Each structure stands twice: as structure tokens, then as C-alpha cells.
Short mmCIF file of C-alpha atoms and ligand atoms in Angstrom, two decimals:
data_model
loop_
_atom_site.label_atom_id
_atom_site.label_comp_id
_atom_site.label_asym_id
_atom_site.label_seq_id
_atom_site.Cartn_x
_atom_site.Cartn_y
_atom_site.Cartn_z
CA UNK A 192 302.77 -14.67 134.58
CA UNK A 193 302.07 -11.52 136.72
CA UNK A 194 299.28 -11.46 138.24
CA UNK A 195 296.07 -8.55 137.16
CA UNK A 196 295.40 -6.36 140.13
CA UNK A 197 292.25 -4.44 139.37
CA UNK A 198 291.79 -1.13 141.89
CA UNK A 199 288.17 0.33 141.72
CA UNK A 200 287.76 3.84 143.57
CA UNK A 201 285.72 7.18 142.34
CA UNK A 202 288.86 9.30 142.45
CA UNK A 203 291.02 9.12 139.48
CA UNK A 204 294.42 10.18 141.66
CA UNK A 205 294.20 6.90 144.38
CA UNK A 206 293.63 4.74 141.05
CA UNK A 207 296.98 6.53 140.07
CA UNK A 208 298.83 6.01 143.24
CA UNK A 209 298.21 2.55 143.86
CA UNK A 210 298.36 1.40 140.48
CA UNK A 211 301.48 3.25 140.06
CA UNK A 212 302.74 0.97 143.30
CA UNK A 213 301.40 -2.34 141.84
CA UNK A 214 303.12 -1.56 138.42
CA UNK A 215 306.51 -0.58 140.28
CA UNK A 216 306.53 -4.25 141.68
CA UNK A 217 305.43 -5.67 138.62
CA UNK A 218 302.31 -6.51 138.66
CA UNK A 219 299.13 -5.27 136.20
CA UNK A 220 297.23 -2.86 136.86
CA UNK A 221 293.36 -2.02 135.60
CA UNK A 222 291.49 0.34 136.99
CA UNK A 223 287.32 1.30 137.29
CA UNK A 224 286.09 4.42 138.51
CA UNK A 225 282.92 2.87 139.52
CA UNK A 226 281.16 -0.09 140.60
CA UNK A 227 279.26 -0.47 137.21
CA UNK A 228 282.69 -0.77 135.21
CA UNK A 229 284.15 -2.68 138.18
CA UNK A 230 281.76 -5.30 137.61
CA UNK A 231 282.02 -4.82 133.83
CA UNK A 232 285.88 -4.97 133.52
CA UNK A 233 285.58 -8.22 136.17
CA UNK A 234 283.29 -10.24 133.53
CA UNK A 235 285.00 -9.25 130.91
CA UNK A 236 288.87 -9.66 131.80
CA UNK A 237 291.03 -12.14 133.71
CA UNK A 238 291.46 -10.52 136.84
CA UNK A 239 293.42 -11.93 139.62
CA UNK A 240 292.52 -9.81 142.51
CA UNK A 241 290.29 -6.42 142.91
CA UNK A 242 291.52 -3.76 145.81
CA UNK A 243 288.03 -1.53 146.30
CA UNK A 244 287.03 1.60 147.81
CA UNK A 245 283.52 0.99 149.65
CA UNK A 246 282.31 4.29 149.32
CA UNK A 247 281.26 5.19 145.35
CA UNK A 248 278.79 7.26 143.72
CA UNK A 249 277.01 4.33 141.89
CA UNK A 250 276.68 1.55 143.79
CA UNK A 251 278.67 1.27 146.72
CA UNK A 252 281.55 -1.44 146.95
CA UNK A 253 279.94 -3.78 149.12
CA UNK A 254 277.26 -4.14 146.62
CA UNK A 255 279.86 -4.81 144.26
CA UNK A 256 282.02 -7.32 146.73
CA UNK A 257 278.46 -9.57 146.93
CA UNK A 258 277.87 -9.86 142.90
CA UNK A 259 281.69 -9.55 141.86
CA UNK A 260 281.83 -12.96 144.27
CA UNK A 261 278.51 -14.14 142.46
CA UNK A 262 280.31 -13.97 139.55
CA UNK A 263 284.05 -15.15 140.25
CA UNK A 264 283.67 -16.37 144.01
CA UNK A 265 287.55 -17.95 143.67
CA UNK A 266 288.66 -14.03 143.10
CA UNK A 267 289.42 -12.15 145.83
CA UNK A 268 289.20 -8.84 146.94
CA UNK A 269 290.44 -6.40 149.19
CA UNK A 270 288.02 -3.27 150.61
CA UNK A 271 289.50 -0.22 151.23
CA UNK A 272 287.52 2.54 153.25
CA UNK A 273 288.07 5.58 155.17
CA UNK A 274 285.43 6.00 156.75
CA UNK A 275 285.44 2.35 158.04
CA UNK A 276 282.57 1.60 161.08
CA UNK A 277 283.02 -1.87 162.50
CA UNK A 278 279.82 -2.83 160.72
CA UNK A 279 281.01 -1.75 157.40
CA UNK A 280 283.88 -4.45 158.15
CA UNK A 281 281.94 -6.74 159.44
CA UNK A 282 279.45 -6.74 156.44
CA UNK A 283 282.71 -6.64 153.99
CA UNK A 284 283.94 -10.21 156.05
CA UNK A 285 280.54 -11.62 155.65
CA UNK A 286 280.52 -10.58 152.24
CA UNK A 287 283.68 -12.92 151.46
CA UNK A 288 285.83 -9.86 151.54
CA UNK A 289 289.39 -11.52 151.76
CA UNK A 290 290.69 -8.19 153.48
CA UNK A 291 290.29 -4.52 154.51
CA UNK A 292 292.43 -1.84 154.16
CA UNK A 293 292.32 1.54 155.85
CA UNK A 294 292.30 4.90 153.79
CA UNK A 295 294.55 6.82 153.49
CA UNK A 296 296.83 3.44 152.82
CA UNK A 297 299.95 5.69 153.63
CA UNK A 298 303.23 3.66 152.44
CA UNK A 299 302.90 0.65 150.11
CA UNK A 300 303.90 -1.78 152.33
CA UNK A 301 300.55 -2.21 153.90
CA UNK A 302 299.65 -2.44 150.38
CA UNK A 303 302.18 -5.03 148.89
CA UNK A 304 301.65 -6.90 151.76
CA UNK A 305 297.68 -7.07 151.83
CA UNK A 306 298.05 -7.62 147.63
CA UNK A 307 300.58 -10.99 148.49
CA UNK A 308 299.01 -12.44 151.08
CA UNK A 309 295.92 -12.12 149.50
CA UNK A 310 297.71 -14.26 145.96
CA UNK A 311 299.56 -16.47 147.56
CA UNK A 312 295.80 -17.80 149.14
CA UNK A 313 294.16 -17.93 145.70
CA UNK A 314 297.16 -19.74 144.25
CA UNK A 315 297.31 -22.14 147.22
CA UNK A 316 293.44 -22.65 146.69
CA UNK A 317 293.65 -23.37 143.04
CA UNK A 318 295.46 -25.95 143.94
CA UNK A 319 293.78 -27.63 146.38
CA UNK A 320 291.04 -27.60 143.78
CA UNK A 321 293.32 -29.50 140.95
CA UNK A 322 294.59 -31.64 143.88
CA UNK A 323 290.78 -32.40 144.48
CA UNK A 324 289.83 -33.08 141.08
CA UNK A 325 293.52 -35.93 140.32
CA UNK A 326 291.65 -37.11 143.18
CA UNK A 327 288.32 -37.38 142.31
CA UNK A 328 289.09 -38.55 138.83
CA UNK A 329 289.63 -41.84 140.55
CA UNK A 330 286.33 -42.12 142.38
CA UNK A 331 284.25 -44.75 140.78
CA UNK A 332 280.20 -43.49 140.19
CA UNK A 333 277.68 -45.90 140.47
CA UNK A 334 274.81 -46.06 143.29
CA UNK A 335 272.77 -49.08 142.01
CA UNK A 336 273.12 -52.38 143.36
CA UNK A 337 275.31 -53.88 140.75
CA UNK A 338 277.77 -51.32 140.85
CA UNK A 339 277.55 -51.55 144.96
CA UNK A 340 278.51 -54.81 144.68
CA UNK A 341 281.22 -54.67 142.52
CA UNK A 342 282.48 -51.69 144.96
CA UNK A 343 282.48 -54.20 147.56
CA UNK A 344 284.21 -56.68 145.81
CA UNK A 345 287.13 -54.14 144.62
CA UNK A 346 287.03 -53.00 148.68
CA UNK A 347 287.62 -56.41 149.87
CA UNK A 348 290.09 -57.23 147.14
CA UNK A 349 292.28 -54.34 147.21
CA UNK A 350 293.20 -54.97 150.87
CA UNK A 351 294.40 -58.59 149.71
CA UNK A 352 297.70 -59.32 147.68
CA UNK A 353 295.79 -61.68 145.37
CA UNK A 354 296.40 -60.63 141.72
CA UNK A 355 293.23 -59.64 139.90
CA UNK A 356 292.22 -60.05 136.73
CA UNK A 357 289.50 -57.50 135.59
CA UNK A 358 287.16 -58.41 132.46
CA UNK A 359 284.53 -56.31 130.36
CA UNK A 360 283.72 -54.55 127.53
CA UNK A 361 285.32 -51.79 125.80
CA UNK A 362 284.94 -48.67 128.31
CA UNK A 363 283.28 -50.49 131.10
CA UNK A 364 285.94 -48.80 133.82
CA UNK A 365 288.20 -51.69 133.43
CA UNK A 366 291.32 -49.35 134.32
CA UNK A 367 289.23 -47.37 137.20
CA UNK A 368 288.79 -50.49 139.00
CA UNK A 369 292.77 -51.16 138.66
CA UNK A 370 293.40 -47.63 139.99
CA UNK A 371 291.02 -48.17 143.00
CA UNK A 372 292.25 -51.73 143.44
CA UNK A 373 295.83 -49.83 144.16
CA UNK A 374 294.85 -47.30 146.02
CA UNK A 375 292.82 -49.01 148.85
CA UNK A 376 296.08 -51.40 148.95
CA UNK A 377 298.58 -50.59 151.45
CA UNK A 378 300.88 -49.89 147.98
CA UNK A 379 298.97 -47.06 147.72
CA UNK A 380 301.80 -44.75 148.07
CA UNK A 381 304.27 -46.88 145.22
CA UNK A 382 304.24 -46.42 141.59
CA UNK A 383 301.18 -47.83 139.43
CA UNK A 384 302.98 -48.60 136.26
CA UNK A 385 300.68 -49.87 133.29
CA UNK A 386 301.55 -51.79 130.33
CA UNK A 387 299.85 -51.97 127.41
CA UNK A 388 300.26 -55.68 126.72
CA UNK A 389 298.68 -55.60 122.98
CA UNK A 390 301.38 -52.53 121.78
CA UNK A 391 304.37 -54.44 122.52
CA UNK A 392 306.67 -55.08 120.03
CA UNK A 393 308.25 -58.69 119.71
CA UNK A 394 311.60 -57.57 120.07
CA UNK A 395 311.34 -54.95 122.89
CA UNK A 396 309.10 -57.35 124.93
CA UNK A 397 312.12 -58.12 126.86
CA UNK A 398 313.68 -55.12 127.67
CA UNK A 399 310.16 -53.71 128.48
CA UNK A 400 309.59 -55.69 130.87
CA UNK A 401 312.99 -56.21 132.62
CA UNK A 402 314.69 -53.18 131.43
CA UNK A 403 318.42 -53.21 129.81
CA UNK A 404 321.69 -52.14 130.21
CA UNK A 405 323.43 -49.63 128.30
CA UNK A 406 324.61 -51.42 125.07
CA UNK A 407 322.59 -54.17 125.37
CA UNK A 408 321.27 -54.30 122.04
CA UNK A 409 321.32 -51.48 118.95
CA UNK A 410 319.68 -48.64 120.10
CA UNK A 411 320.29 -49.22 124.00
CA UNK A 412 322.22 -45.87 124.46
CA UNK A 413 321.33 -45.68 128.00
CA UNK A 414 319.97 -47.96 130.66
CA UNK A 415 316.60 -48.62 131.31
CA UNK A 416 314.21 -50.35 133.85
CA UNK A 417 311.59 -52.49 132.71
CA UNK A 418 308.06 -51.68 133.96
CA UNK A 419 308.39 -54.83 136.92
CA UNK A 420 311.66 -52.77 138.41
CA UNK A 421 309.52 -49.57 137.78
CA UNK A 422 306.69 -51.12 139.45
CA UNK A 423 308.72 -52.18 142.42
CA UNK A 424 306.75 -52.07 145.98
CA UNK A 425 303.66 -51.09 144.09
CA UNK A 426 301.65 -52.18 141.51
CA UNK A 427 301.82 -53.27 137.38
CA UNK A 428 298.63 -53.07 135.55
CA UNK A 429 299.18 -55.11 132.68
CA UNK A 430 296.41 -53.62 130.22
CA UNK A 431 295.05 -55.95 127.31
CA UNK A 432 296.38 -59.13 128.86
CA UNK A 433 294.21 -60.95 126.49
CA UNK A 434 296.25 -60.10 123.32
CA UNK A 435 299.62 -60.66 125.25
CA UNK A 436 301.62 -62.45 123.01
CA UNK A 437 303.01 -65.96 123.15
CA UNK A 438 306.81 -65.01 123.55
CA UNK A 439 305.48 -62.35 126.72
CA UNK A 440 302.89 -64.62 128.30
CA UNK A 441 306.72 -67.16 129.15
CA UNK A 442 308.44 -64.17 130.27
CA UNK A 443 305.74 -62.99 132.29
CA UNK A 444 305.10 -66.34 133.83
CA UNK A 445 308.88 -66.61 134.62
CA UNK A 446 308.63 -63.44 136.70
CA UNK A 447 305.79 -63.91 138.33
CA UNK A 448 306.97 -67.91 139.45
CA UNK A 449 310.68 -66.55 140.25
CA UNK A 450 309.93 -62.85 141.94
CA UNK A 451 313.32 -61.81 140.18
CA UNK A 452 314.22 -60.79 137.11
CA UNK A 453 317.36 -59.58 134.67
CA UNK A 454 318.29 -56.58 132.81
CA UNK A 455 318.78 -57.70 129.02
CA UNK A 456 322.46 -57.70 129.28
CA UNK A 457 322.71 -57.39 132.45
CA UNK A 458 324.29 -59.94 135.25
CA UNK A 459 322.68 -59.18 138.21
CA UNK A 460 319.95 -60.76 139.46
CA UNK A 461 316.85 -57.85 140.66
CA UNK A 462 313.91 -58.87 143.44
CA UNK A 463 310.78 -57.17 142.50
CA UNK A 464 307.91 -56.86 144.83
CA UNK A 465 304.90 -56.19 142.14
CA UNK A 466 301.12 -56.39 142.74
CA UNK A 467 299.81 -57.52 139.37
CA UNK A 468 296.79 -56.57 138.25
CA UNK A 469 295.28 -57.38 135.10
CA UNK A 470 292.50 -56.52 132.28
CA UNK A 471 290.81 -57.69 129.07
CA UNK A 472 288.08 -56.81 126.80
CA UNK A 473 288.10 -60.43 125.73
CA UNK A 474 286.66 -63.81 127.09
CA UNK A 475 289.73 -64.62 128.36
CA UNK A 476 288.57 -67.77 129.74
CA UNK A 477 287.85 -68.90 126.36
CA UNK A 478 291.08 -67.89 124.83
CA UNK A 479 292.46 -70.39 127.32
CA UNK A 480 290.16 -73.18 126.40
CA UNK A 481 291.50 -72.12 122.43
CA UNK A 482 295.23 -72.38 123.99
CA UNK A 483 295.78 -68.82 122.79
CA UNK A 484 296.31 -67.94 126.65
CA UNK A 485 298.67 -70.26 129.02
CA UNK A 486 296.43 -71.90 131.49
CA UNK A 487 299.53 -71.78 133.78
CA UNK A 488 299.73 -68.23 133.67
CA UNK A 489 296.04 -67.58 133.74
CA UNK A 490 295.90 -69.31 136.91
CA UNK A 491 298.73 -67.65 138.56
CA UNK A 492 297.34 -64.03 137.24
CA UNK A 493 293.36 -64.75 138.35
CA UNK A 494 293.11 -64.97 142.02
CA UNK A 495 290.23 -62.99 141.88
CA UNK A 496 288.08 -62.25 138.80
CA UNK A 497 286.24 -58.96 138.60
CA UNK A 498 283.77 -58.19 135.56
CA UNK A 499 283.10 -54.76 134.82
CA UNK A 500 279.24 -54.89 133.49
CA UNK A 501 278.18 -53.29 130.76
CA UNK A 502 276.44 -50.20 131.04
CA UNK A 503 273.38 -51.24 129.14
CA UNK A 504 273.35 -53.39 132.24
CA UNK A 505 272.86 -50.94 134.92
CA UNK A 506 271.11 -48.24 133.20
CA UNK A 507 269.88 -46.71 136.93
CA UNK A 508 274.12 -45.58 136.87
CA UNK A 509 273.50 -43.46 134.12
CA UNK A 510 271.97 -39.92 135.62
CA UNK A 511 274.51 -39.98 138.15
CA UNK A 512 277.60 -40.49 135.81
CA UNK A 513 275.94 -37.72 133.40
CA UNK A 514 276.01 -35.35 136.01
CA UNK A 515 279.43 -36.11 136.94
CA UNK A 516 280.28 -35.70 133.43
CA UNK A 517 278.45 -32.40 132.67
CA UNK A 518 279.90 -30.78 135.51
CA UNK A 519 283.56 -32.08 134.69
CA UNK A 520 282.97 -31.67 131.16
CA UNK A 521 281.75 -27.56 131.72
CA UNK A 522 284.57 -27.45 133.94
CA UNK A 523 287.25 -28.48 131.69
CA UNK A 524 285.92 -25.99 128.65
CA UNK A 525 285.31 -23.25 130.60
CA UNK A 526 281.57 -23.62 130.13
CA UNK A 527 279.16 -22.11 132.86
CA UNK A 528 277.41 -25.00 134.98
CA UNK A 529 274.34 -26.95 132.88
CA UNK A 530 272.02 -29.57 134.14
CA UNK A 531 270.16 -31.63 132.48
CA UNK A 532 266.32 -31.96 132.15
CA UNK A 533 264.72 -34.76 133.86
CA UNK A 534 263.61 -36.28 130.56
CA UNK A 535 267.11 -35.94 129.51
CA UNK A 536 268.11 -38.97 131.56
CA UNK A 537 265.20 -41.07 129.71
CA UNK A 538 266.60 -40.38 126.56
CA UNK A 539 270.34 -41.22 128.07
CA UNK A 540 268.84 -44.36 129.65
CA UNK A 541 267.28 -45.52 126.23
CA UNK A 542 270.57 -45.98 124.65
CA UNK A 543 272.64 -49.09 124.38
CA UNK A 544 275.77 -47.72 124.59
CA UNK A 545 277.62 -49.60 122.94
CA UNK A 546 280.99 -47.92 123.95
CA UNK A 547 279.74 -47.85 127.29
CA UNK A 548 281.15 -45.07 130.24
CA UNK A 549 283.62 -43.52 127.90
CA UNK A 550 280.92 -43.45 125.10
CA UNK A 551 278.27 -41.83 127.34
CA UNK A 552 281.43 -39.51 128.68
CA UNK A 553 281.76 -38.37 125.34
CA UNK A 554 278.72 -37.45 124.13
CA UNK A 555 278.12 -35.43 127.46
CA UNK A 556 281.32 -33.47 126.56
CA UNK A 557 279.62 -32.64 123.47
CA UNK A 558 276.59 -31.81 124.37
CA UNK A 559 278.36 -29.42 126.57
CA UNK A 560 280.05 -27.54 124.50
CA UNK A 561 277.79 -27.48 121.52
CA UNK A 562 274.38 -26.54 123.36
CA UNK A 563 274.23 -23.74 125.74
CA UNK A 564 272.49 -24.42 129.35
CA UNK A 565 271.31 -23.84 131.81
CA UNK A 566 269.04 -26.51 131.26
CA UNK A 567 269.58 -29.31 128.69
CA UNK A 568 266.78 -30.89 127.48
CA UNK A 569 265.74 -33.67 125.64
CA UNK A 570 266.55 -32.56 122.39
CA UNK A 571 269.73 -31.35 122.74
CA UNK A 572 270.85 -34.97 124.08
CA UNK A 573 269.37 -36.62 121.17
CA UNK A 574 270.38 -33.91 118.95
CA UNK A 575 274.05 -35.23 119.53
CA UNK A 576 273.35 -39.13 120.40
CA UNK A 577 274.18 -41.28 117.28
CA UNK A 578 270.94 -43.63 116.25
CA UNK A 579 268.86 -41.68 118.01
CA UNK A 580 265.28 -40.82 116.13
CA UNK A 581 264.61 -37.48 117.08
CA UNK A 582 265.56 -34.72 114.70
CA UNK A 583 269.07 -33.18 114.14
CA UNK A 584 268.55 -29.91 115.62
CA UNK A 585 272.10 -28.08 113.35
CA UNK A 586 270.76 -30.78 110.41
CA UNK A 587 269.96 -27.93 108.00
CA UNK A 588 271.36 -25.35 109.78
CA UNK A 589 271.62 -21.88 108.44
CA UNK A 590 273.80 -20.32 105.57
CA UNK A 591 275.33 -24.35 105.77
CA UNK A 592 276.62 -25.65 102.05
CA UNK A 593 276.30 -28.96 100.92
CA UNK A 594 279.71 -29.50 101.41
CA UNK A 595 279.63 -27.92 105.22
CA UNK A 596 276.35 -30.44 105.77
CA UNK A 597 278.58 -33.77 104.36
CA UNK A 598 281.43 -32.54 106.72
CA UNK A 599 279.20 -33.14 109.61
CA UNK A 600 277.28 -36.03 108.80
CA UNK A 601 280.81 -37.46 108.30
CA UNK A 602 282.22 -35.84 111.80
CA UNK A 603 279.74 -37.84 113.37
CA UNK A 604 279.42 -41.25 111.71
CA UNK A 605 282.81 -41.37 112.65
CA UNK A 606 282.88 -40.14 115.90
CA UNK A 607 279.83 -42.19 116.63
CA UNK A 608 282.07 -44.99 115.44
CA UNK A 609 284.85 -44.51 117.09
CA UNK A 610 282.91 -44.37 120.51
CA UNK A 611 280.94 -47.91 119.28
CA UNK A 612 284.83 -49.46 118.69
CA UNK A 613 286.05 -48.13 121.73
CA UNK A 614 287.77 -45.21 120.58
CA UNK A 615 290.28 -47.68 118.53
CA UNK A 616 291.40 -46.63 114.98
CA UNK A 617 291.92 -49.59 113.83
CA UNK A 618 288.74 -51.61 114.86
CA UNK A 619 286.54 -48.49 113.79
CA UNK A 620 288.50 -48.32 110.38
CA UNK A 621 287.73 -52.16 110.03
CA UNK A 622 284.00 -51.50 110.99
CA UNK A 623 283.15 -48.42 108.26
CA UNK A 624 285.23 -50.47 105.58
CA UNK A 625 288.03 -48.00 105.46
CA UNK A 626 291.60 -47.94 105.30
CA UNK A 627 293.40 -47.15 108.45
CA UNK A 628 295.43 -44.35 106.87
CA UNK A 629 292.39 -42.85 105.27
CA UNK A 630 290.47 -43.03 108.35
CA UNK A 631 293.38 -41.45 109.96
CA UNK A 632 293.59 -38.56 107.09
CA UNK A 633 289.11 -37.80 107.16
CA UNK A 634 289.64 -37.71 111.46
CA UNK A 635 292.77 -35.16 110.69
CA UNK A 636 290.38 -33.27 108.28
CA UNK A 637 287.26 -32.63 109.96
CA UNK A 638 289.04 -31.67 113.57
CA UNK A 639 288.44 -34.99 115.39
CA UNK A 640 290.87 -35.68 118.21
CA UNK A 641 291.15 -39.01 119.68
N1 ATP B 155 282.02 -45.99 137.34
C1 ATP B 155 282.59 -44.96 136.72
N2 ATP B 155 282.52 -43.73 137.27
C2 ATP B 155 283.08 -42.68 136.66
N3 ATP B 155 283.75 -42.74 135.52
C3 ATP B 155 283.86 -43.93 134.93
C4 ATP B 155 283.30 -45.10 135.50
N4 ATP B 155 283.57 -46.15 134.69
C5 ATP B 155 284.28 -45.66 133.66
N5 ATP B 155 284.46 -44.32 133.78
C6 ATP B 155 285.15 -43.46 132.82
O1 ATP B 155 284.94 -44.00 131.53
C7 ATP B 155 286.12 -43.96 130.76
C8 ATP B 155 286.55 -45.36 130.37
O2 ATP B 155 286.99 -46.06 131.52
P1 ATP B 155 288.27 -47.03 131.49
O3 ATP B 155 289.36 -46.45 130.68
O4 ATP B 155 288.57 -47.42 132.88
O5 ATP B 155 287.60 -48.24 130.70
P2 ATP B 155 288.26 -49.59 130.19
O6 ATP B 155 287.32 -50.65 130.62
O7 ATP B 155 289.67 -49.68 130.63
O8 ATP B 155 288.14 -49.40 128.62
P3 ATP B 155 289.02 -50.12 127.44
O9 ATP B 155 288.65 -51.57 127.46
O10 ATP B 155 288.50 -49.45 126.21
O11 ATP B 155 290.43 -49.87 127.74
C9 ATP B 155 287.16 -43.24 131.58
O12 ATP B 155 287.12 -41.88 131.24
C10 ATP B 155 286.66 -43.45 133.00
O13 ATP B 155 287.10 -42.41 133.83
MG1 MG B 156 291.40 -49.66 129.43
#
């Protein structure tokens, strides 16, 4: 998309000129006569970059530099003056001024030039941010002592080869710590496949895993590697290894004893070198005194057991990881930056939470967007926390009909139920005593993404 120029200078025939150049090259151009609709036009529209004249009638352009940069400080701008002292530069620089340009700007070279460079910075910076924020998405929260000794734990064991196996509750951070656990390895750098061990079907358990050849089977039109070959000099997370079934739980085992594998109709033998890593919401220890789950494999997958505790559990985690949440969660919307009240947290740290992180992730994101900040206080958390006592601040809310009112008690029995199930369809259907399908159709309804 071309990029929005904006050029701000008192005299209508340089706005003409240079946005006459900008056009030529194709960019867009808007243009302010002063500093007033400079700063106006800057709030209001998605400008890319702002070329300004220091020297207006209104407020002069440095003003404008300092609380356009307030405003926007990832935009930047270029001053143009003609009348331009050393300090005037100087201040413009300190200012976060990205450039200066001299007037007259004879040519539009120096222009085009000044207007690239100037781009090609705020593009490389943008992504430096999203390259920041993949990054941070991985970074664990947690400064009490139960989460600092878990972080040791995952430190120590993610230099090792051992396999893992990672219990906990629903939304505990289960799949964090198998993230972190490859990343401090020295496969770092390889693929981290995941499997989903529960959403397997029984017939494509094979080819899953090992991959197939073209032809293999009906439906093989091409060939296909299984998530070990994917996995290859890296690591598999094999997700819900508790509800693995029977058939898998051999055909894992057979991997993981032999290091090789075969296509489904394939006759070549494959090495793998996989790290495996695996998690469960369920005792699993217990499923293997029930003989659901092979002791043999059990043993060969738990060389080291890590339990994710629940967050009811370490309740001095939760202001932190509500902070990191607002911010990414104001972020992500586009909302301006909130904080929350210090009695906020009291109200946060008086819930069970039930769904744990990702339940107390989600209600932050909706606090977010349906209060407005700064400051959130107490209210507005438990205006949005399911169970909680205090009043429903949008209850009764104005001009509302019956049937708007039932729409949102329903909206958030069921999101509240979703987050107590672990955002899983089927459990939370099970739990409210609906159908599946109907649960699916009322979520559909009332705007409620998963
Ligand atoms: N310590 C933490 N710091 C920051 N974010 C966290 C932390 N723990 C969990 N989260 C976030 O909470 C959400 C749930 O985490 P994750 O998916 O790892 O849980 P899980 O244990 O795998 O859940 P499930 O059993 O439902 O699959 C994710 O959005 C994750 O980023
Ligand atoms: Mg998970």
C-alpha cells in the first residue's frame, strides 16, 4: 500500500509543489496549512510520515514535532526550514526529528531521497517491534517462588536431551513450558512440530506420524512427511499424550525404541533425530496404574516430569501476568495503554480461576476492550469476571430490550464456560447440558469466537 506523506507549511504553493512531487512517485499526499490542523489531520488519519516547515503562524513546527511524537512517537517526520540556525536543528534532533531539510528544497531528489530513507526506517522498525513481540510471546511470567522454581527446572532441563513430560491443568502454560524447553536446547534453531495426540484419527495415525508415499492409501495424492521426519534435528511436542490412543501409544513406542521409522508405503528406512516432549491435562500416572497408558512408553517418554501449578496456586503471579496481558491485549485492539487500579489485583487475586492463565488472559482482553482506561478499577474487573458478587455495571444498561439483556447474560454464561472447560466445545457443551451443535449454533449467534 503507498505510503501517506503528510506536508504541513503556511504557504499553500510549497504544499502544491511537494505534494505534486510525492503524488508523481506515487505516494499520498495530505496537506495542513498549520500546526493546529497538522496535529488534527495526524490524530485523525493514518499517516505514514509528516515533511514540516518550522516556521508557521500558529504554533511553530517544533512545537508540533514534540506533541505530533507525543502522540504517534513510531511516525516520523522531516523539518524543513529556511531560515535554519544550528540551534533550530539541534532542537528539531532532540525533538526526535528523523531529518531536516533546507528551504528552498530545489529538485526533488533531495526530497525523494529524505521521504525513502526516512520509510524504509519506520518499516524496518515495525518490524523489529513484531520480531520483539514472536519473541516475547514465549517468555514465561511469573516472579514468585513457585514459578522460580519451575523456571529453574525448565532451565536445567532444556539443556538435557531427556524427554519431558509436562502435567497440569487446563491453561496452566503446559505448551509455554514446551516452547521454552526447545528453545534453551541447542535444537533451538530446528523445527518444533506439535501434535495434537487426542485429534488423531485411527486411520491417519500412521501416516501422521511417519508420513506416506504418494498412492499409499485412497486419498494419498501426494507425499507427505509425518510430524517425526518434520520434526527431524529438533523437537515433537506431542500435545494431549494422555488421550493418545492404544493403536498410537505402539507406534509411538516403536519409534522412539528404534530411532527410525517408514513412510506408509514406503521402503526405505528414515533416521529421525527428535527431542520429544510431552503434555497432559490428566493424571497420567494414574491412567497407567488403570492400563489406559503403556507403562513401557510412559517410562521411555518421562525422564523428567514437570507440573505446571495451578494458578489458584500462586496467586502472587497474577498482577504481573495482568499487566502483561493489558498491555498485549491494548496492543493487539488498538486500544490506548490502561493500567489497572491497585485494588484491581485484589479482586483478580480472589478468583479461582478455574481456566487458569488463559482464563485470566481472557477476561483481561475483555476488560480491555469493553471499559475505557486509563485506569481500571475494581469494578470494571468484576464487572466482566464470571461469579463475581459485585454488580454488573452494562446489567440494565440503557435503551437495552429484554431480548438484548438475555443475549448477554447468555454471551457470558457461555464464555465464562468455555474459559472454566478450557476453551473446549465439547467439555463446555457437556457441562451447560447442551448439544454440541447447538452450543456451536448460540456461540455463532451471539459473536463468540473461540
Ligand atoms: N507463565 C505464563 N506467562 C505468560 N503467559 C502464560 C503463562 N502461562 C500461560 N500463559 C498463557 O496462557 C495461555 C494458555 O497457555 P498454554 O496454551 O501453554 O496452556 P496449556 O497448559 O497448554 O493449556 P491446555 O491444557 O488447555 O492445552 C496461553 O495464551 C499462554 O501464552
Ligand atoms: Mg495446551
Amino acid at each position: 500500500m503507498a505510503a501517506t506523506i503528510l506536508i504541513v507549511d503556511d504557504e499553500r504553493n510549497i504544499q502544491l509543489t511537494l505534494a505534486r512531487s510525492l503524488t508523481l512517485e506515487g505516494y499520498l499526499a495530505e496537506t495542513a496549512g498549520c500546526g493546529q490542523e497538522a496535529l488534527e489531520t495526524i490524530s485523525a488519519h493514518p499517516i505514514d510520515l509528516v515533511v514540516m516547515d518550522v516556521k508557521m503562524p500558529d504554533l511553530d513546527g517544533l512545537t508540533v514535532l514534540e506533541r505530533a511524537r507525543a502522540m504517534r512517537p513510531d511516525l516520523p517526520v522531516l523539518i524543513m526550514s529556511g531560515h535554519g540556525s544550528i540551534e533550530t536543528v539541534r532542537k528539531a534532533f532532540k525533538l526526535g526529528a528523523f531529518d531536516y531539510l533546507e528551504k528552498p528544497i530545489t529538485g526533488r531528489d533531495k526530497l525523494l531521497v529524505a521521504v525513502r530513507n526516512a520509510l524504509t526506517m519506520r518499516h524496518l522498525a515495525e518490524e523489529n517491534a513484531a520480531l520483539r513481540r514472536e519473541a516475547g510471546r514465549h517468555e514465561m511470567v511469573g516472579g514468585g517462588p513457585t514459578m522460580q522454581r519451575l523456571f529453574d527446572l525448565v532451565h536445567r532441563a532444556a539443556a538435557s536431551e531427556g524427554r519431558v513430560v509436562i502435567t497440569g491443568e487446563n491453561g496452566t502454560g503446559k505448551e509455554l513450558i514446551a516452547r521454552a524447553l526447545h528453545e534453551g536446547s541447542r535444537r533451538k534453531d530446528a523445527p518444533f512440530v506439535k501434535l495434537n495426540c487426542a485429534a488423531v484419527p485411527a486411520e491417519l495415525i500412521e501416516s501422521e506420524l511417519f508420513g506416506h508415499e504418494k498412492g499409499a492409501f485412497t486419498g494419498a495424492a501426494t507425499a507427505r512427511r509425518g510430524k517425526f521426519e518434520l520434526a527431524d534435528g529438533g523437537t515433537l511436542f506431542l500435545d494431549e499424550v494422555g488421550d493418545m490412543s492404544a493403536a498410537m501409544q505402539a507406534k509411538v513406542l516403536r519409534v522412539l525404541q528404534e530411532g527410525e521409522l517408514e513412510r506408509v508405503g514406503g521402503q526405505q528406512t528414515i533416521k529421525v533425530d527428535v527431542r520429544v516432549l510431552a503434555a497432559t491435562n490428566k493424571d497420567i500416572q494414574a491412567e497407567v496404574a488403570a492400563g489406559r497408558f503403556r507403562e513401557d512408553l510412559y517410562y521411555r517418554l518421562a525422564v523428567v516430569l514437570v507440573h505446571a501449578p495451578p494458578l489458584r496456586d500462586r496467586r502472587e503471579d497474577i498482577p504481573a501476568l495482568a499487566d502483561r496481558f493489558l498491555a498485549e491485549a491494548c496492543d493487539r485492539n488498538g486500544r490506548r495503554a490502561m493500567t489497572f487500579a491497585r485494588e484491581s489485583y485484589l479482586v483478580l487475586q480472589s478468583h479461582d480461576w478455574p481456566g487458569n492463565v488463559r482464563e485470566l488472559r481472557n477476561l483481561v482482553e475483555r476488560v480491555a476492550i469493553l471499559r475505557d482506561g486509563p485506569e481500571l478499577g475494581p469494578d470494571d474487573v468484576a464487572g466482566v469476571l464470571p461469579g463475581s458478587r459485585k454488580p454488573r455495571v452494562d446489567r440494565f444498561r440503557e435503551g437495552a430490550t429484554f431480548h438484548d439483556l438475555a443475549e448477554d447474560a447468555e454471551r457470558e454464561i457461555i464464555i465464562a464456560a468455555l474459559a472454566r472447560n478450557g476453551e473446549n466445545v465439547s467439555e463446555t457443551a457437556r457441562a451447560l447440558g447442551l448439544e454440541r451443535s447447538h452450543l456451536y449454533k448460540k456461540m455463532k449467534g451471539l459473536g463468540i469466537k473461540r
